[in-house]
Amino acid sequence: MKPVEKRPGGRSARVLADVVAATLAEVTEKPYDELTAEAVAARAGVHKATLYRRWGGVDGLIAQALESSAGQEWPVPDTGAVGRDLRLLAGEVHRVFADPEAGATPRALIAAALRSERGAAALHAFFAARHRQAAVLVSRAVVRGELPDGTDPVALVRAATAPLYHCLFLTGEPLDGRDADRAAEAALVAGRAGAFVNQG
Amino acid sequence: MKPVEKRPGGRSARVLADVVAATLAEVTEKPYDELTAEAVAARAGVHKATLYRRWGGVDGLIAQALESSAGQEWPVPDTGAVGRDLRLLAGEVHRVFADPEAGATPRALIAAALRSERGAAALHAFFAARHRQAAVLVSRAVVRGELPDGTDPVALVRAATAPLYHCLFLTGEPLDGRDADRAAEAALVAGRAGAFVNQG
């Protein structure tokens, strides 16, 4: 009798999912310097040798967890009004990262990625994917005539979210709920005025 | 005959300056994982024991280098026009960090600070000091009537620079010279429209 496959994709996909879940749990509970591939292997119920062969060590596990996050479906706001879409987008960044409890894992994952070359490379790919996905809300607004032709979608998305990421990961300044609305509003006002129109 | 003091503050200040200079040189030349307190001590011509006693190790040295940078005089633009001041401010961030050669040390220092708890704490203090210093250009503009009363100076300074730091240290997106002008312009337009006015 074959064992029941609980996740699509068979054994390899199951190992991947278990290892990512174990990595996220470990990264949330422990300071980066205390993370070990052994603890992730034990938690995931995977052989240490399998884990080392496939991910190399802690930095590879962090990179994998980010790659798995970047690949996940992620609802880009589509309310029909770009101001509301941008507030929802910035609010989502705030919601995911700033909450003391719910945000602990995403915050720890990004902070951990900044601790190695390999993690940083995965982080760049993560943000590139997110920016590409979110850019569509700006492109739609340009088509609807809410923003000037030639508006750079990624530049506008970046303006609406960068002040939040800046506080969360570089300056350590505390965020409150109004910071997200303010970043979205500022980006919208600037966007309407053509500040993100690419000049030849 | 007493030795000539080349720097004010005597031996301790001289050791500090030599150690910071050696730390900056090492952090620029080597990947973080290859940095050692021994190499910094040798380069600075300081006893290893002295260095360990005072700074504890690599992370303490990185924190010290950032503290020394944060304490340095730094010319906040004061042209009499807030738009020009903000462009100069964002341009300075671009100039200091984005140049492939001249920016290598500042970039490496911040990336290294993100690699430890102690470095991250020093980075938070560094940005807090920079934001406090730069905030005055916004306060002056409010007094001159160029920006609405109640404009949050740090929020506006952050909007004008965060997109640049975001690219440099989190997303890895390349910057060109127009990104600085664009971030400054977007922050100015939003600031004039009252997007950074604190509401009770």
Coordinates of N, CA, C and O in Angstrom, one line a residue, chain A residues 31-33 59 110-111 114-117 120 123-125 127-128 131 152 154-155 158-159 161-173 175 178-179 182-183 185-187 189-190 193 195-200, chain B residues 31-33 59 110-111 114-117 120 123-125 127-128 131 152 154-155 158-159 161-173 175 178-179 182-183 185-187 189-190 193 195-200:
Chain A
P31 N 17.6 33.8 17.6 CA 18.5 34.8 17.0 C 19.3 34.1 15.8 O 19.6 32.9 15.9
Y32 N 19.6 34.9 14.8 CA 20.2 34.4 13.6 C 21.5 33.6 14.0 O 21.7 32.5 13.4
D33 N 22.3 34.1 14.9 CA 23.5 33.4 15.3 C 23.3 32.0 15.9 O 24.3 31.2 16.0
D59 N 22.0 29.7 5.3 CA 21.7 30.7 4.4 C 20.9 30.2 3.2 O 20.0 30.9 2.7
I110 N 13.2 38.5 6.7 CA 13.9 39.5 6.0 C 15.2 39.9 6.7 O 16.3 40.1 6.1
A111 N 15.1 40.1 8.0 CA 16.3 40.4 8.8 C 17.4 39.3 8.6 O 18.6 39.6 8.4
L114 N 19.2 39.5 5.3 CA 20.2 40.5 5.2 C 21.5 40.1 5.9 O 22.5 40.8 5.8
R115 N 21.5 38.9 6.5 CA 22.7 38.5 7.2 C 23.7 37.6 6.3 O 24.7 37.1 6.8
S116 N 23.3 37.4 5.1 CA 24.3 36.7 4.2 C 24.1 37.1 2.8 O 23.1 37.7 2.3
E117 N 25.2 36.9 2.0 CA 25.2 37.2 0.5 C 24.0 36.5 -0.2 O 23.3 37.0 -1.0
A120 N 20.7 37.9 0.8 CA 20.5 39.2 0.2 C 20.0 39.0 -1.3 O 19.1 39.7 -1.8
L123 N 16.5 38.0 -1.4 CA 15.7 39.2 -1.0 C 15.5 40.1 -2.2 O 14.4 40.6 -2.4
H124 N 16.6 40.3 -3.0 CA 16.4 41.1 -4.2 C 15.4 40.5 -5.1 O 14.5 41.2 -5.7
A125 N 15.5 39.2 -5.3 CA 14.5 38.5 -6.2 C 13.1 38.6 -5.6 O 12.1 38.8 -6.4
F127 N 11.8 41.0 -3.7 CA 11.3 42.4 -3.9 C 11.0 42.6 -5.4 O 10.0 43.3 -5.8
A128 N 11.8 42.1 -6.3 CA 11.6 42.3 -7.7 C 10.3 41.6 -8.1 O 9.4 42.2 -8.8
H131 N 7.4 43.8 -6.6 CA 7.2 45.0 -7.4 C 6.5 44.8 -8.7 O 5.7 45.5 -9.1
D152 N 6.0 55.6 -14.2 CA 6.8 54.4 -14.0 C 6.1 53.6 -12.8 O 6.1 54.0 -11.7
V154 N 6.7 50.8 -11.2 CA 7.5 50.3 -10.0 C 8.0 51.5 -9.1 O 8.0 51.4 -7.9
A155 N 8.3 52.6 -9.8 CA 8.8 53.8 -9.0 C 7.6 54.3 -8.1 O 7.9 54.6 -6.9
R158 N 7.1 51.7 -5.3 CA 8.3 51.9 -4.3 C 8.1 53.0 -3.4 O 8.3 52.9 -2.2
A159 N 7.6 54.2 -4.0 CA 7.4 55.4 -3.1 C 6.3 55.1 -2.1 O 6.4 55.6 -1.0
T161 N 5.7 52.3 -0.6 CA 6.0 51.3 0.4 C 7.4 51.5 1.0 O 7.7 51.0 2.2
A162 N 8.3 52.1 0.3 CA 9.7 52.2 0.8 C 9.8 52.9 2.2 O 10.6 52.4 3.0
P163 N 9.1 53.9 2.5 CA 9.2 54.5 3.8 C 8.9 53.5 4.9 O 9.5 53.6 6.0
L164 N 8.0 52.6 4.7 CA 7.6 51.6 5.7 C 8.8 50.6 5.8 O 9.2 50.3 6.9
Y165 N 9.3 50.0 4.7 CA 10.4 49.1 4.8 C 11.6 49.8 5.4 O 12.4 49.1 6.1
H166 N 11.8 51.1 5.1 CA 13.0 51.8 5.6 C 12.9 51.8 7.1 O 13.9 51.5 7.8
C167 N 11.7 52.1 7.7 CA 11.6 52.1 9.2 C 11.8 50.6 9.7 O 12.4 50.4 10.7
L168 N 11.2 49.7 9.1 CA 11.2 48.3 9.6 C 12.6 47.7 9.6 O 12.9 47.0 10.5
F169 N 13.3 48.0 8.5 CA 14.6 47.2 8.4 C 15.9 48.0 8.5 O 16.9 47.4 8.6
L170 N 15.8 49.3 8.3 CA 17.0 50.1 8.3 C 17.1 51.1 9.5 O 18.1 51.1 10.2
T171 N 16.0 51.8 9.7 CA 16.1 52.9 10.8 C 15.6 52.4 12.1 O 15.9 53.0 13.1
G172 N 14.8 51.3 12.1 CA 14.2 50.9 13.4 C 13.2 51.8 14.0 O 12.7 51.6 15.1
E173 N 12.8 52.8 13.3 CA 11.7 53.7 13.8 C 10.4 53.0 13.9 O 10.1 52.2 13.0
L175 N 6.5 52.2 13.6 CA 5.5 52.5 12.7 C 4.1 52.6 13.4 O 3.9 51.7 14.2
R178 N -1.0 55.1 10.7 CA -1.1 56.2 9.8 C 0.1 56.3 8.9 O 0.0 56.9 7.8
D179 N 1.2 55.7 9.2 CA 2.4 55.8 8.3 C 2.1 55.1 7.0 O 2.5 55.6 5.9
R182 N -0.2 57.5 5.0 CA 0.6 58.6 4.6 C 1.5 58.3 3.5 O 1.6 59.1 2.5
A183 N 2.2 57.2 3.5 CA 3.1 56.8 2.4 C 2.3 56.6 1.1 O 2.7 57.1 0.0
E185 N -0.7 58.0 0.4 CA -1.2 59.3 0.0 C -0.2 60.1 -0.7 O -0.4 60.8 -1.8
A186 N 1.0 60.1 -0.1 CA 2.1 60.9 -0.6 C 2.5 60.4 -2.0 O 2.7 61.2 -3.0
A187 N 2.6 59.1 -2.2 CA 2.9 58.6 -3.5 C 1.8 58.9 -4.6 O 2.1 59.2 -5.7
V189 N -0.4 61.5 -4.5 CA -0.3 63.0 -4.9 C 0.8 63.2 -5.9 O 0.7 63.9 -6.9
A190 N 2.0 62.7 -5.5 CA 3.2 62.9 -6.4 C 3.0 62.2 -7.8 O 3.3 62.8 -8.8
A193 N 0.7 64.2 -10.0 CA 1.4 65.4 -10.4 C 2.5 65.1 -11.5 O 3.2 66.0 -12.0
A195 N 5.2 63.1 -11.0 CA 6.6 63.0 -10.5 C 7.2 61.6 -10.8 O 8.5 61.5 -10.8
F196 N 6.4 60.7 -11.3 CA 7.0 59.4 -11.6 C 6.9 59.1 -13.1 O 7.1 57.9 -13.6
V197 N 6.7 60.1 -13.9 CA 6.7 60.0 -15.4 C 8.2 59.9 -15.9 O 9.0 60.7 -15.5
N198 N 8.5 58.9 -16.6 CA 9.8 58.7 -17.1 C 10.1 59.7 -18.2 O 9.3 59.8 -19.2
Q199 N 11.1 60.4 -18.1 CA 11.5 61.3 -19.2 C 12.6 60.7 -20.0 O 13.5 60.2 -19.5
G200 N 12.4 60.8 -21.3 CA 13.3 60.2 -22.3 C 14.7 60.5 -21.9 O 15.7 59.9 -21.9
Chain B
P31 N 34.6 40.4 2.4 CA 33.3 40.0 2.7 C 33.1 39.9 4.2 O 34.1 39.6 4.9
Y32 N 31.9 40.2 4.7 CA 31.7 40.2 6.1 C 32.2 39.0 6.9 O 32.8 39.1 7.9
D33 N 32.0 37.8 6.2 CA 32.3 36.6 6.9 C 33.8 36.4 7.1 O 34.3 35.5 7.8
D59 N 31.6 43.0 15.4 CA 30.3 43.7 15.5 C 30.5 45.0 16.2 O 29.9 46.1 15.9
I110 N 27.1 49.9 5.9 CA 25.7 49.6 6.3 C 25.3 48.2 6.1 O 24.6 47.6 6.9
A111 N 25.8 47.6 5.0 CA 25.5 46.1 4.8 C 26.1 45.3 6.0 O 25.4 44.4 6.5
L114 N 24.0 45.5 9.1 CA 22.8 44.7 9.1 C 23.0 43.2 9.4 O 22.1 42.4 9.5
R115 N 24.3 42.9 9.6 CA 24.7 41.5 9.8 C 24.8 41.1 11.3 O 25.1 40.0 11.6
S116 N 24.5 42.1 12.2 CA 24.5 41.7 13.6 C 23.5 42.6 14.4 O 23.1 43.7 13.9
E117 N 23.1 42.1 15.5 CA 22.2 42.8 16.4 C 22.8 44.2 16.8 O 22.2 45.2 16.8
A120 N 23.0 46.6 13.9 CA 21.6 47.1 13.6 C 21.3 48.2 14.6 O 20.7 49.2 14.2
L123 N 23.0 51.2 13.6 CA 22.4 51.7 12.4 C 21.2 52.6 12.7 O 21.0 53.6 12.1
H124 N 20.4 52.1 13.6 CA 19.2 52.8 14.0 C 19.6 54.2 14.6 O 19.0 55.2 14.2
A125 N 20.6 54.2 15.4 CA 21.0 55.5 16.0 C 21.6 56.4 14.9 O 21.4 57.6 14.9
F127 N 20.7 56.5 11.7 CA 19.6 57.1 10.9 C 18.9 58.1 11.7 O 18.4 59.1 11.2
A128 N 18.7 57.8 13.0 CA 18.0 58.8 13.9 C 18.7 60.1 13.9 O 18.1 61.2 13.8
H131 N 18.4 61.8 10.4 CA 17.0 62.4 10.3 C 16.8 63.6 11.1 O 16.2 64.6 10.6
D152 N 5.3 67.1 9.2 CA 6.3 66.3 10.0 C 7.6 66.3 9.3 O 7.7 65.7 8.2
V154 N 10.5 64.8 9.8 CA 11.2 63.5 9.6 C 10.5 62.7 8.5 O 11.1 62.1 7.7
A155 N 9.1 62.7 8.5 CA 8.4 62.0 7.5 C 8.7 62.5 6.1 O 8.8 61.7 5.2
R158 N 12.2 61.4 5.2 CA 12.2 60.0 5.0 C 11.7 59.7 3.6 O 12.2 58.9 2.8
A159 N 10.6 60.4 3.2 CA 10.0 60.1 1.9 C 11.0 60.5 0.8 O 11.0 59.8 -0.3
T161 N 14.2 60.2 0.8 CA 15.4 59.4 0.8 C 15.1 57.9 0.8 O 15.9 57.1 0.3
A162 N 14.0 57.5 1.4 CA 13.7 56.1 1.6 C 13.8 55.2 0.3 O 14.3 54.1 0.3
P163 N 13.2 55.8 -0.8 CA 13.2 54.9 -2.0 C 14.7 54.6 -2.4 O 14.9 53.6 -3.0
L164 N 15.6 55.5 -2.1 CA 17.0 55.3 -2.5 C 17.6 54.2 -1.6 O 18.2 53.3 -2.1
Y165 N 17.4 54.4 -0.3 CA 18.0 53.4 0.6 C 17.3 52.0 0.4 O 18.0 51.0 0.5
H166 N 16.0 52.0 0.0 CA 15.3 50.8 -0.3 C 16.0 50.0 -1.4 O 16.3 48.8 -1.3
C167 N 16.3 50.7 -2.5 CA 17.0 50.1 -3.6 C 18.4 49.7 -3.2 O 18.9 48.6 -3.5
L168 N 19.1 50.5 -2.5 CA 20.5 50.2 -2.1 C 20.7 49.0 -1.2 O 21.6 48.2 -1.4
F169 N 19.8 48.9 -0.2 CA 20.0 47.9 0.8 C 19.0 46.8 0.9 O 19.3 45.8 1.6
L170 N 17.8 46.9 0.3 CA 16.9 45.9 0.4 C 16.5 45.2 -0.9 O 16.5 44.0 -1.0
T171 N 16.3 46.0 -1.9 CA 15.8 45.4 -3.2 C 16.9 45.1 -4.2 O 16.8 44.4 -5.1
G172 N 18.1 45.8 -4.0 CA 19.2 45.6 -4.9 C 19.0 46.2 -6.3 O 19.8 46.0 -7.2
E173 N 17.9 47.0 -6.5 CA 17.6 47.6 -7.8 C 18.7 48.7 -8.1 O 19.1 49.4 -7.2
L175 N 20.3 52.1 -9.1 CA 19.9 53.5 -9.1 C 20.5 54.3 -10.2 O 21.7 54.1 -10.5
R178 N 18.7 60.1 -11.8 CA 17.3 60.7 -11.8 C 16.5 60.2 -10.6 O 15.5 60.8 -10.3
D179 N 16.8 59.0 -10.1 CA 16.1 58.5 -9.0 C 16.1 59.4 -7.8 O 15.1 59.5 -7.1
R182 N 13.9 62.4 -8.5 CA 12.5 61.9 -8.5 C 12.0 61.7 -7.1 O 10.8 62.1 -6.8
A183 N 12.8 61.1 -6.2 CA 12.4 60.9 -4.9 C 12.2 62.3 -4.2 O 11.2 62.5 -3.4
E185 N 11.5 65.2 -5.6 CA 10.4 65.9 -6.2 C 9.1 65.3 -5.7 O 8.1 66.1 -5.4
A186 N 9.0 64.0 -5.7 CA 7.8 63.4 -5.2 C 7.5 63.8 -3.7 O 6.3 64.1 -3.4
A187 N 8.5 63.8 -2.9 CA 8.3 64.2 -1.5 C 7.9 65.6 -1.4 O 7.0 66.0 -0.6
V189 N 6.2 67.5 -3.7 CA 4.9 67.7 -4.2 C 3.9 67.2 -3.1 O 2.9 67.9 -2.8
A190 N 4.2 66.0 -2.5 CA 3.3 65.5 -1.5 C 3.3 66.4 -0.3 O 2.3 66.6 0.4
A193 N 1.2 69.4 -0.7 CA -0.2 69.1 -0.7 C -0.7 68.7 0.7 O -1.8 68.4 0.9
A195 N 0.5 66.1 2.6 CA 0.5 64.7 2.9 C 1.3 64.3 4.2 O 1.1 63.2 4.7
F196 N 2.2 65.2 4.6 CA 2.9 64.9 5.8 C 2.5 65.7 7.0 O 3.3 65.8 8.0
V197 N 1.3 66.3 7.0 CA 0.9 67.1 8.1 C 0.3 66.1 9.1 O -0.5 65.2 8.8
N198 N 0.8 66.2 10.4 CA 0.3 65.4 11.4 C -1.1 65.7 11.8 O -1.4 66.9 12.2
Q199 N -2.0 64.8 11.8 CA -3.3 65.0 12.3 C -3.4 64.5 13.7 O -3.0 63.4 14.0
G200 N -4.0 65.4 14.6 CA -4.2 65.0 16.0 C -4.7 63.7 16.1 O -4.4 62.8 16.9

